[in-house]
Coordinates of C-alpha atoms in Angstrom, one line a residue:
X26 CA 36.7 -9.9 -0.1
X27 CA 33.8 -9.6 -2.6
X28 CA 30.8 -7.3 -2.6
X29 CA 28.4 -9.8 -1.1
X30 CA 30.6 -10.6 1.8
X31 CA 31.2 -6.9 2.5
X32 CA 27.5 -6.1 2.6
X33 CA 26.8 -9.0 4.9
X34 CA 29.6 -8.0 7.2
X35 CA 27.9 -4.6 7.5
X36 CA 24.7 -6.3 8.4
X37 CA 26.6 -8.3 11.1
X38 CA 27.9 -5.1 12.5
X39 CA 24.4 -3.6 12.7
X40 CA 23.1 -6.7 14.4
X41 CA 25.9 -6.6 17.0
X42 CA 25.3 -2.9 17.8
X43 CA 21.5 -2.5 17.8
X44 CA 21.6 -1.6 21.5
X45 CA 24.1 1.2 20.9
X46 CA 24.2 4.4 18.9
X47 CA 24.9 3.3 15.4
X48 CA 27.3 5.3 13.3
X49 CA 26.2 5.2 9.6
X50 CA 29.7 6.1 8.5
X51 CA 31.1 3.1 10.4
X52 CA 28.5 0.8 8.9
X53 CA 29.5 1.9 5.4
X54 CA 33.2 1.5 6.3
X55 CA 32.6 -2.1 7.2
X56 CA 31.1 -2.5 3.7
X57 CA 34.1 -0.7 2.2
X58 CA 31.9 2.0 0.5
X59 CA 30.5 5.5 1.2
X60 CA 27.5 6.2 3.4
X61 CA 25.7 7.4 0.3
X62 CA 26.1 4.2 -1.7
X63 CA 25.7 1.8 1.2
X64 CA 22.4 3.4 2.0
X65 CA 21.3 3.5 -1.6
X66 CA 22.3 -0.1 -2.2
X67 CA 20.5 -1.3 0.9
X68 CA 17.3 0.5 0.0
X69 CA 17.3 -0.7 -3.6
X70 CA 17.9 -4.4 -2.7
X71 CA 15.8 -4.7 0.5
X72 CA 13.0 -2.3 -0.4
X73 CA 13.2 -0.3 2.8
X74 CA 15.5 2.4 4.0
X75 CA 18.5 1.6 6.3
X76 CA 17.1 3.6 9.1
X77 CA 13.7 1.8 8.9
X78 CA 15.4 -1.6 8.9
X79 CA 17.4 -0.7 12.0
X80 CA 14.2 0.6 13.7
X81 CA 12.3 -2.6 13.0
X82 CA 15.2 -4.8 14.2
X83 CA 15.5 -2.8 17.5
X84 CA 11.8 -3.0 18.2
X85 CA 11.8 -6.7 17.4
X86 CA 14.6 -7.3 19.9
X87 CA 12.7 -5.1 22.4
X88 CA 9.6 -7.2 22.0
X89 CA 11.6 -10.4 22.8
X90 CA 13.0 -8.8 25.9
X91 CA 9.6 -7.7 27.1
X92 CA 8.3 -11.2 26.8
X93 CA 11.3 -12.8 28.4
X94 CA 11.9 -10.4 31.3
X95 CA 10.4 -7.8 33.6
X96 CA 12.6 -5.0 32.3
X97 CA 11.0 -1.6 32.7
X98 CA 9.7 0.1 29.5
X99 CA 11.7 3.2 30.2
X100 CA 14.9 1.2 30.5
X101 CA 14.1 -0.6 27.3
X102 CA 13.4 2.7 25.5
X103 CA 16.8 4.1 26.6
X104 CA 18.6 0.9 25.6
X105 CA 17.2 1.1 22.0
X106 CA 17.8 4.8 21.4
X107 CA 14.5 6.4 22.4
X108 CA 14.3 9.6 24.4
X109 CA 11.3 8.6 26.4
X110 CA 9.0 5.7 27.2
X111 CA 6.2 7.5 25.3
X112 CA 8.2 7.8 22.0
X113 CA 9.2 4.2 22.4
X114 CA 5.6 3.1 23.0
X115 CA 4.3 5.0 20.0
X116 CA 7.0 3.4 17.7
X117 CA 6.4 0.0 19.2
X118 CA 2.6 0.1 18.6
X119 CA 2.9 1.6 15.1
X120 CA 5.4 -1.1 14.0
X121 CA 4.3 -4.2 16.0
X122 CA 0.6 -3.5 16.4
X123 CA 0.2 -3.3 20.2
X124 CA 1.5 -1.4 23.2
X125 CA 4.7 -2.6 25.0
X126 CA 2.7 -3.3 28.2
X127 CA 0.3 -5.6 26.2
X128 CA 3.3 -7.6 24.8
X129 CA 3.9 -9.0 28.3
X130 CA 0.7 -11.0 28.1
X131 CA 1.0 -14.7 27.4
X132 CA -0.4 -15.9 24.1
X133 CA -0.4 -12.4 22.5
X134 CA 0.4 -12.3 18.8
X135 CA 3.4 -10.2 17.8
X136 CA 5.2 -9.3 14.6
X137 CA 8.9 -10.1 14.3
X138 CA 11.2 -8.6 11.6
X139 CA 14.1 -11.0 11.0
X140 CA 17.5 -9.8 10.2
X141 CA 18.4 -9.5 6.5
X142 CA 21.1 -11.3 4.7
X143 CA 22.1 -10.6 1.1
X144 CA 22.4 -13.3 -1.6
X145 CA 22.9 -13.1 -5.3
X146 CA 20.6 -15.1 -7.6
X147 CA 22.6 -16.1 -10.7
X148 CA 20.4 -15.9 -13.8
X149 CA 22.2 -16.5 -17.1
X150 CA 19.2 -16.2 -19.3
X151 CA 18.5 -12.4 -18.8
X152 CA 21.2 -10.1 -19.9
X153 CA 21.6 -6.4 -18.7
X154 CA 22.1 -3.9 -21.5
X155 CA 24.3 -0.9 -20.7
X156 CA 26.8 1.5 -22.2
X157 CA 29.5 3.7 -20.7
X158 CA 29.2 7.5 -21.3
X159 CA 31.8 10.1 -20.4
X160 CA 30.5 13.7 -19.7
X161 CA 33.7 15.8 -19.6
X162 CA 32.0 19.1 -18.6
X163 CA 30.0 20.3 -15.6
X164 CA 26.3 19.5 -15.8
X165 CA 24.1 22.4 -14.9
X166 CA 20.6 21.2 -14.2
X167 CA 17.7 23.6 -13.4
X168 CA 14.3 22.6 -11.9
X169 CA 12.6 21.9 -8.6
X170 CA 13.1 19.4 -5.9
X171 CA 10.5 17.3 -4.0
X172 CA 10.9 15.2 -0.9
X173 CA 10.2 11.5 -1.6
X174 CA 9.7 8.7 0.9
X175 CA 12.4 6.1 0.3
X176 CA 10.1 3.1 0.7
X177 CA 7.5 4.6 -1.7
X178 CA 9.8 6.1 -4.3
X179 CA 8.7 3.8 -7.2
X180 CA 5.1 4.8 -6.7
X181 CA 5.7 8.5 -5.8
X182 CA 8.0 9.6 -8.6
X183 CA 5.6 8.8 -11.5
X184 CA 2.9 10.7 -9.5
X185 CA 5.3 13.7 -9.3
X186 CA 5.8 13.7 -13.1
X187 CA 2.0 13.3 -13.7
X188 CA 1.4 16.4 -11.5
X189 CA 4.1 18.3 -13.4
X190 CA 2.4 17.5 -16.6
X191 CA -1.0 18.7 -15.4
X192 CA 0.3 22.0 -13.9
X193 CA 2.5 22.9 -16.9
X194 CA 5.8 22.5 -15.2
X195 CA 6.8 19.6 -17.4
X196 CA 6.1 21.6 -20.6
X197 CA 8.1 24.5 -19.3
X198 CA 11.1 22.1 -18.8
X199 CA 10.6 20.6 -22.3
X200 CA 10.6 24.1 -23.9
X201 CA 13.9 24.9 -22.1
X202 CA 15.6 21.6 -22.9
X203 CA 17.1 21.1 -26.4
X204 CA 17.6 24.8 -26.8
X205 CA 21.4 24.3 -27.0
X206 CA 22.0 20.5 -27.4
X207 CA 25.4 19.6 -25.8
X208 CA 25.3 15.9 -24.9
X209 CA 23.0 12.8 -24.8
X210 CA 21.4 14.1 -21.5
X211 CA 19.0 16.4 -23.4
X212 CA 15.9 15.2 -21.7
X213 CA 13.7 15.5 -18.7
X214 CA 15.9 14.5 -15.7
X215 CA 15.1 13.1 -12.3
X216 CA 18.1 13.4 -10.0
X217 CA 17.9 11.0 -7.1
X218 CA 19.2 12.5 -3.9
X219 CA 22.5 14.4 -3.7
X220 CA 26.0 13.9 -2.3
X221 CA 24.7 13.6 1.2
X222 CA 24.0 10.2 2.6
X223 CA 20.5 8.8 2.1
X224 CA 20.1 7.4 5.6
X225 CA 16.6 8.8 6.3
X226 CA 13.2 7.7 5.2
X227 CA 13.0 10.4 2.5
X228 CA 15.3 12.0 0.0
X229 CA 15.2 15.0 -2.4
X230 CA 14.1 14.1 -6.0
X231 CA 15.2 16.9 -8.4
X232 CA 13.0 17.3 -11.5
X233 CA 14.7 19.4 -14.2
X234 CA 16.7 19.7 -17.5
X235 CA 20.3 20.4 -18.4
X236 CA 20.3 24.2 -19.2
X237 CA 23.2 26.7 -19.6
X238 CA 21.0 29.9 -19.6
X239 CA 19.8 32.0 -16.8
X240 CA 17.3 30.0 -14.8
X241 CA 13.8 31.3 -14.1
X242 CA 13.3 32.8 -10.6
X243 CA 11.1 30.0 -9.5
X244 CA 13.7 27.2 -10.3
X245 CA 16.7 25.9 -8.4
X246 CA 20.1 25.0 -9.9
X247 CA 22.0 21.7 -9.4
X248 CA 25.6 21.3 -10.5
X249 CA 27.1 17.9 -11.2
X250 CA 30.9 17.7 -12.0
X251 CA 32.4 15.9 -15.0
X252 CA 31.7 12.2 -14.6
X253 CA 31.6 8.7 -16.1
X254 CA 28.2 7.0 -16.3
X255 CA 26.9 3.5 -16.8
X256 CA 23.6 3.9 -18.7
X257 CA 20.8 1.4 -18.6
X258 CA 17.5 1.3 -20.5
X259 CA 14.2 0.8 -18.6
X260 CA 14.5 2.7 -15.3
X261 CA 12.4 0.5 -13.1
X262 CA 14.1 -2.7 -14.2
X263 CA 17.5 -1.1 -14.0
X264 CA 16.9 0.0 -10.4
X265 CA 15.8 -3.5 -9.4
X266 CA 18.9 -5.2 -10.9
X267 CA 21.6 -2.6 -10.6
X268 CA 23.0 -3.4 -7.1
X269 CA 22.3 -7.1 -6.9
X270 CA 23.5 -8.1 -10.4
X271 CA 25.5 -5.4 -12.3
X272 CA 27.6 -3.7 -9.6
X273 CA 29.1 -6.9 -8.1
X274 CA 30.5 -8.1 -11.4
X275 CA 31.0 -5.0 -13.5
X276 CA 34.6 -3.9 -12.5
X277 CA 33.2 -0.5 -11.5
X278 CA 32.6 1.2 -8.2
X279 CA 29.8 3.7 -7.8
X280 CA 31.0 7.3 -7.7
X281 CA 29.7 9.5 -4.9
X282 CA 27.2 11.3 -7.0
X283 CA 23.4 11.0 -7.5
X284 CA 21.9 8.7 -10.1
X285 CA 19.9 10.4 -12.8
X286 CA 16.6 9.2 -14.4
X287 CA 16.3 10.4 -18.0
X288 CA 12.9 10.6 -19.7
X289 CA 13.2 11.2 -23.5
X290 CA 10.9 12.5 -26.2
X291 CA 8.2 10.4 -27.9
X292 CA 10.4 9.2 -30.8
X293 CA 13.5 8.3 -28.7
X294 CA 14.3 4.6 -28.1
X295 CA 14.5 3.6 -25.4
X296 CA 11.9 6.0 -23.9
X297 CA 13.8 6.3 -20.6
X298 CA 17.2 5.4 -19.1
X299 CA 19.0 5.3 -15.7
X300 CA 22.4 7.0 -15.6
X301 CA 24.6 5.7 -12.8
X302 CA 27.9 7.5 -11.9
X303 CA 30.8 5.1 -11.8
X304 CA 34.6 4.9 -11.4
X305 CA 36.8 1.9 -12.4
X306 CA 37.8 -0.3 -9.5

């Protein structure tokens, strides 16, 4: 069973259990991968978080039921996992643009969010450059973490670094990096999430540097065990193509560790890289 079939089987499972409490671990098991990586792959390929997709699909089905039957709003709320009619109504209006009661009216215009299916577009004219790096020691990264909305990560993360440059935090990290060069990860680092599953609409983005000394009192410490990494130039492009093009055909599985965005100094080529933790299949 290939990667594409496993992902679509997981989507089938979601679709068949939208009116039940969905277990994210079970969804990932259907796809034969961890919660962490199923959620990350889903978000990267679809552009929305897994939880947001499930919410949109449930509300779309609820809208169909409202138009086709006289089911009570409270019963519909309970069916699709809401604690009250009020919370259901707020979510319904925010997502579909009108109140559930108004959706009963004939001729009213509603939004519908169709189910997703994954396909791979084969493009032989655009290669993906990468290399494999082995870091055989524990990575000790110091810095600060910020919460990032999953659906806005590509816009939010550059803003975080711009703010860090303005308030001096970036320069502080630069001054601490390269003090004791130990590997090719001597750069500004953006660690995406952690070992917990990214199933919510936001995740922790850790901005820091590899550092072996005593961290300043205003910084946190993140430890990443020895690992093997697939390294790609051009972070934005790598994120877009990683799960849909490289992973399915690489002979590697993703390790249950966070990906790391590396931003190098002015004379380094490439200027930035995406480090992805992997293990051989």
